[in-house]
Tab-separated table of C-alpha atoms in Angstrom:
chain	number	residue	atom	x	y	z
A	892	MET	CA	-208.441	169.422	34.444
A	893	THR	CA	-207.143	170.392	30.983
A	894	GLN	CA	-207.517	174.092	29.606
A	895	SER	CA	-206.542	175.224	26.031
A	896	ALA	CA	-208.145	178.635	25.751
A	897	GLY	CA	-208.808	181.689	28.305
A	898	THR	CA	-212.366	180.976	28.087
A	899	HIS	CA	-212.373	177.751	29.949
A	900	PRO	CA	-213.252	177.786	33.461
A	901	HIS	CA	-210.440	177.797	36.230
A	902	SER	CA	-210.796	177.397	40.206
A	903	MET	CA	-208.325	179.729	40.951
A	904	ASP	CA	-209.412	181.960	44.336
A	905	VAL	CA	-207.970	185.386	42.715
A	906	GLY	CA	-208.755	187.258	45.762
A	907	ARG	CA	-206.458	185.197	47.764
A	908	ILE	CA	-203.331	185.839	45.772
A	909	ARG	CA	-201.308	187.965	47.423
A	910	ALA	CA	-197.969	187.080	45.936
A	911	VAL	CA	-196.354	184.916	42.705
A	912	THR	CA	-193.804	182.553	42.684
A	913	LEU	CA	-192.364	181.931	39.207
A	914	ASP	CA	-190.193	179.417	37.605
A	915	LEU	CA	-187.367	180.656	34.988
A	916	ASP	CA	-186.436	178.046	32.568
A	917	ASP	CA	-189.174	177.013	30.122
A	918	THR	CA	-191.372	179.116	31.543
A	919	LEU	CA	-190.336	182.758	30.675
A	920	TRP	CA	-187.922	181.357	27.556
A	921	PRO	CA	-187.034	178.072	25.821
A	922	VAL	CA	-184.270	176.571	28.262
A	923	TRP	CA	-182.689	174.146	25.361
A	924	PRO	CA	-181.651	176.202	22.466
A	925	THR	CA	-180.269	178.495	25.234
A	926	ILE	CA	-178.185	175.881	26.361
A	927	ALA	CA	-177.604	174.095	23.150
A	928	ARG	CA	-175.559	177.754	22.407
A	929	ALA	CA	-173.898	177.787	25.488
A	930	GLU	CA	-172.292	174.721	25.321
A	931	ALA	CA	-171.788	175.631	21.303
A	932	ALA	CA	-169.992	178.691	22.526
A	933	LEU	CA	-167.883	176.960	25.220
A	934	ALA	CA	-166.728	174.310	22.785
A	935	ASP	CA	-165.035	177.703	20.492
A	936	TRP	CA	-163.673	178.785	23.674
A	937	LEU	CA	-161.883	175.440	24.537
A	938	ALA	CA	-160.711	175.036	21.000
A	939	VAL	CA	-158.559	178.505	21.686
A	940	HIS	CA	-157.472	177.738	25.437
A	941	ALA	CA	-157.718	173.893	25.189
A	942	PRO	CA	-156.989	172.210	22.150
A	943	ALA	CA	-156.907	168.926	23.266
A	944	THR	CA	-159.920	168.889	25.541
A	945	ALA	CA	-161.559	170.433	22.262
A	946	ALA	CA	-160.347	167.319	20.080
A	947	MET	CA	-161.601	164.975	22.791
A	948	TYR	CA	-165.198	166.215	23.399
A	949	ALA	CA	-165.933	167.677	19.964
A	950	ASP	CA	-169.083	165.977	20.173
A	951	ALA	CA	-171.568	167.483	22.768
A	952	LYS	CA	-172.374	163.965	23.789
A	953	ALA	CA	-169.638	163.193	25.007
A	954	LEU	CA	-168.856	166.441	27.206
A	955	ARG	CA	-172.184	164.938	28.720
A	956	ALA	CA	-171.003	161.884	29.107
A	957	VAL	CA	-168.023	163.386	31.638
A	958	ARG	CA	-170.920	165.052	33.799
A	959	VAL	CA	-172.411	161.661	33.926
A	960	GLN	CA	-169.240	160.898	35.623
A	961	VAL	CA	-168.876	163.713	37.730
A	962	GLU	CA	-173.009	163.443	39.087
A	963	ALA	CA	-171.873	159.494	39.859
A	964	LEU	CA	-168.795	161.016	41.494
A	965	ARG	CA	-170.106	163.747	43.117
A	966	PRO	CA	-173.947	163.020	44.210
A	967	ASP	CA	-173.190	166.113	46.549
A	968	LEU	CA	-173.546	168.593	43.222
A	969	LEU	CA	-176.682	167.175	42.295
A	970	ARG	CA	-178.390	170.612	43.342
A	971	ASP	CA	-175.972	173.333	41.935
A	972	LEU	CA	-176.328	173.043	38.162
A	973	SER	CA	-173.347	175.222	38.200
A	974	ALA	CA	-170.623	173.470	40.602
A	975	LEU	CA	-171.607	170.678	38.499
A	976	ARG	CA	-170.810	172.285	35.401
A	977	ARG	CA	-167.470	173.339	36.306
A	978	GLU	CA	-166.187	169.971	37.995
A	979	SER	CA	-167.455	168.535	34.427
A	980	ILE	CA	-165.173	170.455	32.634
A	981	ARG	CA	-162.468	170.246	34.831
A	982	LEU	CA	-162.485	166.658	34.606
A	983	ALA	CA	-162.523	167.013	30.815
A	984	LEU	CA	-160.098	169.304	30.983
A	985	THR	CA	-158.052	166.600	33.241
A	986	GLN	CA	-158.872	163.800	30.868
A	987	ALA	CA	-157.529	164.938	28.190
A	988	GLY	CA	-154.142	166.566	29.488
A	989	ASP	CA	-155.268	169.947	29.433
A	990	ASP	CA	-154.839	172.660	32.839
A	991	PRO	CA	-157.377	171.877	35.099
A	992	ARG	CA	-157.195	175.413	36.362
A	993	LEU	CA	-158.644	176.498	32.988
A	994	ALA	CA	-162.125	174.846	34.631
A	995	GLU	CA	-163.379	178.443	36.175
A	996	PRO	CA	-162.493	180.733	32.913
A	997	ALA	CA	-164.064	178.222	31.021
A	998	PHE	CA	-167.146	177.936	33.458
A	999	ASP	CA	-167.279	181.782	33.588
A	1000	PHE	CA	-167.469	182.266	29.943
A	1001	PHE	CA	-170.140	178.852	29.683
A	1002	PHE	CA	-172.844	180.705	32.293
A	1003	ALA	CA	-172.205	184.211	30.461
A	1004	GLU	CA	-173.397	182.832	27.390
A	1005	ARG	CA	-176.038	180.865	29.380
A	1006	GLN	CA	-177.915	183.557	30.548
A	1007	ARG	CA	-178.275	184.801	26.879
A	1008	VAL	CA	-181.897	184.108	26.972
A	1009	ASP	CA	-184.495	184.910	24.115
A	1010	LEU	CA	-187.785	185.131	26.091
A	1011	PHE	CA	-190.911	184.466	24.772
A	1012	ASP	CA	-192.990	186.490	23.197
A	1013	ASP	CA	-195.289	187.682	26.054
A	1014	ALA	CA	-192.825	187.254	28.717
A	1015	LEU	CA	-192.093	191.143	29.114
A	1016	GLU	CA	-195.573	192.324	29.284
A	1017	ALA	CA	-196.642	189.325	31.794
A	1018	LEU	CA	-193.626	190.096	34.235
A	1019	GLU	CA	-194.858	193.965	34.287
A	1020	PHE	CA	-198.773	192.929	34.869
A	1021	LEU	CA	-197.348	190.266	37.381
A	1022	ALA	CA	-194.938	193.077	39.345
A	1023	ALA	CA	-197.421	195.633	39.395
A	1024	ARG	CA	-200.033	193.423	41.225
A	1025	TYR	CA	-197.877	191.478	43.427
A	1026	PRO	CA	-194.277	190.973	45.195
A	1027	VAL	CA	-192.957	187.765	42.325
A	1028	VAL	CA	-190.033	185.158	43.661
A	1029	ALA	CA	-188.054	183.165	41.432
A	1030	VAL	CA	-187.980	179.842	42.266
A	1031	SER	CA	-185.590	177.541	39.907
A	1032	ASN	CA	-183.889	174.981	39.664
A	1033	GLY	CA	-181.517	176.107	37.496
A	1034	ASN	CA	-178.835	178.377	37.619
A	1035	ALA	CA	-180.350	181.627	35.374
A	1036	ASP	CA	-179.508	184.692	36.871
A	1037	VAL	CA	-182.673	187.260	36.564
A	1038	HIS	CA	-180.440	190.279	36.945
A	1039	ARG	CA	-177.471	189.423	34.327
A	1040	ILE	CA	-180.862	188.312	31.974
A	1041	GLY	CA	-182.245	191.799	32.578
A	1042	ILE	CA	-185.221	191.405	34.420
A	1043	GLY	CA	-183.961	191.493	37.532
A	1044	ARG	CA	-186.378	194.335	38.576
A	1045	TYR	CA	-189.728	192.498	38.557
A	1046	PHE	CA	-188.460	190.276	41.008
A	1047	LYS	CA	-188.644	191.272	44.889
A	1048	ALA	CA	-186.322	187.832	45.356
A	1049	SER	CA	-184.954	185.055	43.076
A	1050	LEU	CA	-184.647	181.413	44.891
A	1051	SER	CA	-182.440	178.657	43.136
A	1052	ALA	CA	-182.415	175.318	44.276
A	1053	THR	CA	-178.278	175.894	44.300
A	1054	VAL	CA	-178.130	178.373	47.130
A	1055	LEU	CA	-181.204	176.883	49.194
A	1056	GLY	CA	-179.649	173.194	48.604
A	1057	VAL	CA	-182.991	172.107	48.045
A	1058	ALA	CA	-185.159	171.664	44.982
A	1059	LYS	CA	-188.457	171.401	43.559
A	1060	PRO	CA	-190.670	169.445	43.989
A	1061	ASP	CA	-189.523	169.762	47.461
A	1062	ALA	CA	-192.149	171.974	49.796
A	1063	ARG	CA	-189.221	173.622	51.731
A	1064	ILE	CA	-188.487	175.776	47.929
A	1065	PHE	CA	-192.180	177.355	47.630
A	1066	GLN	CA	-191.684	177.783	51.560
A	1067	ALA	CA	-189.186	180.125	50.936
A	1068	GLY	CA	-190.529	181.498	48.348
A	1069	ALA	CA	-193.399	182.451	49.959
A	1070	GLN	CA	-191.180	183.781	52.923
A	1071	ALA	CA	-189.225	185.574	50.838
A	1072	ALA	CA	-192.639	187.367	49.197
A	1073	GLY	CA	-193.701	188.254	52.703
A	1074	VAL	CA	-196.858	185.734	52.866
A	1075	ALA	CA	-197.943	182.557	53.848
A	1076	CYS	CA	-198.328	179.755	51.119
A	1077	GLY	CA	-201.769	179.631	51.087
A	1078	ALA	CA	-201.217	183.292	49.574
A	1079	VAL	CA	-199.417	182.715	46.627
A	1080	LEU	CA	-199.629	181.310	42.951
A	1081	HIS	CA	-196.765	179.272	41.517
A	1082	VAL	CA	-196.473	179.452	37.871
A	1083	GLY	CA	-194.643	177.306	36.061
A	1084	ASP	CA	-194.218	175.021	33.156
A	1085	ASP	CA	-193.514	171.418	34.801
A	1086	ALA	CA	-196.306	169.627	35.895
A	1087	LEU	CA	-194.862	167.909	38.570
A	1088	LEU	CA	-191.943	169.475	39.880
A	1089	ASP	CA	-193.802	173.244	39.326
A	1090	CYS	CA	-197.207	171.926	39.813
A	1091	ARG	CA	-197.370	168.860	42.044
A	1092	GLY	CA	-194.642	170.663	44.504
A	1093	ALA	CA	-196.896	173.984	44.494
A	1094	LEU	CA	-199.782	172.013	45.796
A	1095	ASP	CA	-198.067	169.837	48.112
A	1096	ALA	CA	-196.827	173.179	49.888
A	1097	GLY	CA	-200.575	174.385	49.966
A	1098	MET	CA	-200.167	176.840	47.280
A	1099	GLN	CA	-202.434	177.726	44.504
A	1100	ALA	CA	-200.987	176.239	40.824
A	1101	ALA	CA	-201.328	177.484	37.290
A	1102	TRP	CA	-199.650	175.232	35.011
A	1103	LEU	CA	-197.695	177.082	31.976
A	1104	ASN	CA	-198.943	174.121	29.583
A	1105	THR	CA	-198.025	175.233	25.879
A	1106	ALA	CA	-198.402	171.836	24.595
A	1107	GLY	CA	-201.906	170.988	25.671
A	1108	ALA	CA	-200.606	167.795	27.306
A	1109	ALA	CA	-203.470	166.229	29.836
A	1110	TRP	CA	-202.839	166.293	33.536
A	1111	ALA	CA	-201.308	162.774	34.374
A	1112	HIS	CA	-200.337	162.992	38.009
A	1113	GLU	CA	-202.389	161.739	41.085
A	1114	GLY	CA	-204.035	163.811	43.450
A	1115	ALA	CA	-205.815	167.521	42.205
A	1116	ALA	CA	-205.245	169.112	39.361
A	1117	PRO	CA	-203.605	172.786	39.108
A	1118	HIS	CA	-206.023	175.462	39.993
A	1119	ALA	CA	-205.477	176.783	36.246
A	1120	THR	CA	-204.087	175.256	33.297
A	1121	VAL	CA	-203.442	177.767	30.508
A	1122	PRO	CA	-201.181	177.931	27.324
A	1123	SER	CA	-199.696	181.460	27.693
A	1124	LEU	CA	-198.684	184.013	30.180
A	1125	THR	CA	-201.077	186.232	28.608
A	1126	VAL	CA	-203.750	183.998	29.633
A	1127	LEU	CA	-202.786	183.687	32.975
A	1128	CYS	CA	-202.506	187.728	33.223
A	1129	GLN	CA	-206.039	187.528	31.344
A	1130	TRP	CA	-207.427	185.671	34.059
A	1131	LEU	CA	-205.927	187.725	37.024
A	1132	ALA	CA	-206.821	191.220	35.903
């Protein structure tokens, strides 16, 4: 089922929705420009505070290669993107001969920059619409902080794979989202951009799912399709009104 406009049919049972769980990265803002900007800011910080590391890892690809090393050394951190980033910085500092204790302030600087997101044009209006009608719970595999970003007032709770120790599409993170909202999974509409992590995961957890599909891609996964496929959050809100 692929829809590209608000006039297309959908199978959402709007009357059954009592809460909304919402993905963050690439649903409310584009994530990769945010990460790229934060990594560039980190490089500038390292140039001042850890010049040997900055010189050795002047190329962002080189620093990402260190992250691959850390993933292999510390598979326990794969659900904790903050810890993974912090330990990657620590390893880079160590390999370059700089003080590994700089990993903490370096990460703190990066993390603050990571929260400087550019919301999609319709994100705030959609959040206001949703929060006025439902308890809204953020469910994310990433490490964005809705309060530091400045949108915490729209959310009853914000859950991350880092805190829960499980990541989408694991049903348990969706179940935790429903619990935080105070309703059963069957009363939740999950909204997200990732067909597998968001939609397939939510469907497997017994939720209704709305796929934010700005690219107009076809549904390519086995099993049931999302209850709605929308090109924008604005269209989703029109269908829920």
